[in-house]
Short mmCIF file of C-alpha atoms in Angstrom, two decimals:
data_model
loop_
_atom_site.label_atom_id
_atom_site.label_comp_id
_atom_site.label_asym_id
_atom_site.label_seq_id
_atom_site.Cartn_x
_atom_site.Cartn_y
_atom_site.Cartn_z
CA MET U 101 102.03 104.47 118.00
CA ALA U 102 99.67 102.10 119.77
CA ARG U 103 96.00 102.81 120.05
CA PRO U 104 94.64 104.14 123.36
CA GLU U 105 92.78 100.87 123.94
CA GLU U 106 96.04 98.91 123.69
CA LYS U 107 97.80 101.30 126.04
CA ALA U 108 95.06 100.95 128.62
CA LYS U 109 95.40 97.16 128.51
CA SER U 110 99.16 97.11 129.06
CA MET U 111 100.37 95.54 132.29
CA LEU U 112 102.21 98.67 133.42
CA ASN U 113 99.19 100.89 133.00
CA ARG U 114 96.94 98.45 134.87
CA TRP U 115 99.46 98.26 137.70
CA LEU U 116 99.77 102.06 137.90
CA LYS U 117 95.98 102.39 137.93
CA GLN U 118 95.69 99.89 140.81
CA LYS U 119 98.45 101.64 142.69
CA ALA U 120 96.71 104.99 142.27
CA GLU U 121 93.52 103.48 143.62
CA GLY U 122 95.38 102.39 146.75
CA GLU U 123 95.28 98.66 146.19
CA GLY U 124 99.04 98.36 145.87
CA GLY U 125 98.92 96.29 142.69
CA SER U 126 100.81 93.29 144.07
CA GLY U 127 98.81 92.94 147.27
CA LEU U 128 101.55 94.50 149.40
CA LYS U 129 100.85 97.24 151.89
CA PRO U 130 101.82 100.65 150.57
CA ARG U 131 104.95 102.01 152.26
CA LYS U 132 104.47 104.77 154.74
CA ARG U 133 106.83 107.67 154.90
CA ARG U 134 108.57 108.55 158.13
CA PRO U 135 106.84 111.44 159.91
CA HIS U 136 108.77 114.69 159.74
CA LEU U 137 108.51 115.18 163.51
CA ALA U 138 109.09 112.31 165.89
CA THR U 139 106.48 113.74 168.26
CA ASP U 140 103.78 113.04 165.63
CA CYS U 141 104.21 109.30 166.17
CA LYS U 142 102.27 107.94 169.14
CA ASP U 143 102.95 104.21 168.70
CA LEU U 144 106.03 102.75 170.40
CA ASN U 145 106.51 99.95 167.84
CA GLU U 146 106.34 102.38 164.96
CA CYS U 147 108.85 104.70 166.66
CA ASP U 148 111.20 101.74 167.05
CA LYS U 149 110.75 100.90 163.36
CA TRP U 150 111.61 104.45 162.28
CA ARG U 151 114.62 104.54 164.63
CA SER U 152 115.96 101.30 163.17
CA GLN U 153 115.46 102.68 159.65
CA ILE U 154 117.52 105.75 160.60
CA LEU U 155 120.24 103.51 162.04
CA LYS U 156 120.40 101.62 158.73
CA GLU U 157 120.71 104.88 156.83
CA ILE U 158 123.49 106.05 159.15
CA GLY U 159 125.31 102.74 158.75
CA GLY U 160 125.12 102.94 154.97
CA LYS U 161 126.48 106.48 154.92
CA VAL U 162 129.29 105.54 157.33
CA MET U 163 130.27 102.72 154.95
CA ASP U 164 130.22 105.17 152.05
CA ILE U 165 132.35 107.73 153.89
CA GLN U 166 135.06 105.12 154.50
CA ASN U 167 135.67 104.81 150.76
CA THR U 168 139.15 106.24 150.25
CA THR U 169 138.54 107.22 146.63
CA LEU U 170 135.83 109.77 147.46
CA PRO U 171 136.65 113.43 146.90
CA GLU U 172 136.82 115.64 149.96
CA ALA U 173 133.65 117.54 149.01
CA ARG U 174 131.62 114.31 148.93
CA ILE U 175 133.07 113.24 152.28
CA ARG U 176 131.98 116.56 153.78
CA GLU U 177 128.48 116.13 152.32
CA LEU U 178 128.20 112.64 153.75
CA ASN U 179 129.43 113.87 157.12
CA ASP U 180 126.75 116.59 157.15
CA GLU U 181 124.08 114.02 156.25
CA ILE U 182 125.26 111.69 159.03
CA ASN U 183 125.18 114.53 161.56
CA LYS U 184 121.63 115.41 160.46
CA LEU U 185 120.55 111.79 160.82
CA MET U 186 122.12 111.63 164.29
CA LYS U 187 119.95 114.57 165.37
CA VAL U 188 116.87 112.87 163.95
CA LYS U 189 117.82 109.61 165.71
CA HIS U 190 118.12 111.46 169.00
CA ALA U 191 114.64 112.95 168.52
CA TRP U 192 113.20 109.47 167.90
CA GLU U 193 114.98 108.12 170.99
CA LYS U 194 113.47 110.91 173.08
CA GLN U 195 110.01 110.09 171.71
CA ILE U 196 110.51 106.36 172.44
CA LEU U 197 111.51 107.20 176.00
CA LYS U 198 108.48 109.48 176.34
CA LEU U 199 106.19 106.64 175.21
CA GLY U 200 107.65 104.31 177.86
CA GLY U 201 110.18 102.45 175.73
CA PRO U 202 113.81 101.56 176.47
CA ASN U 203 116.42 104.27 177.01
CA TYR U 204 118.67 103.84 173.98
CA THR U 205 120.80 106.86 174.88
CA LYS U 206 122.26 105.03 177.89
CA GLN U 207 123.00 101.88 175.89
CA GLY U 208 125.15 103.25 173.08
CA GLY U 209 126.86 106.39 171.97
CA LYS U 210 130.42 105.33 172.69
#
């Protein structure tokens, strides 16, 4: 086993230490997590960003559900997840409208 000094000098350990200190290691901004409640977000641009992230998640799950080789139980799970994401998307759209943004509910939903 390597000595503690050698472990401390390894690239992975230095990167993890920098990440823990909040520097991000590679100079990138640390990723923020989506707020649990849409009403917690007060910035219109950020609300739009979270809504678009949800749309990407929905799209990915819809692509997965169209796989004909999936068992019925997995299809049901995916359907439940999509329905949950649709509710979350609606909450974000309401918050965007409340902040003075565009009304996405009138544009889509066909």
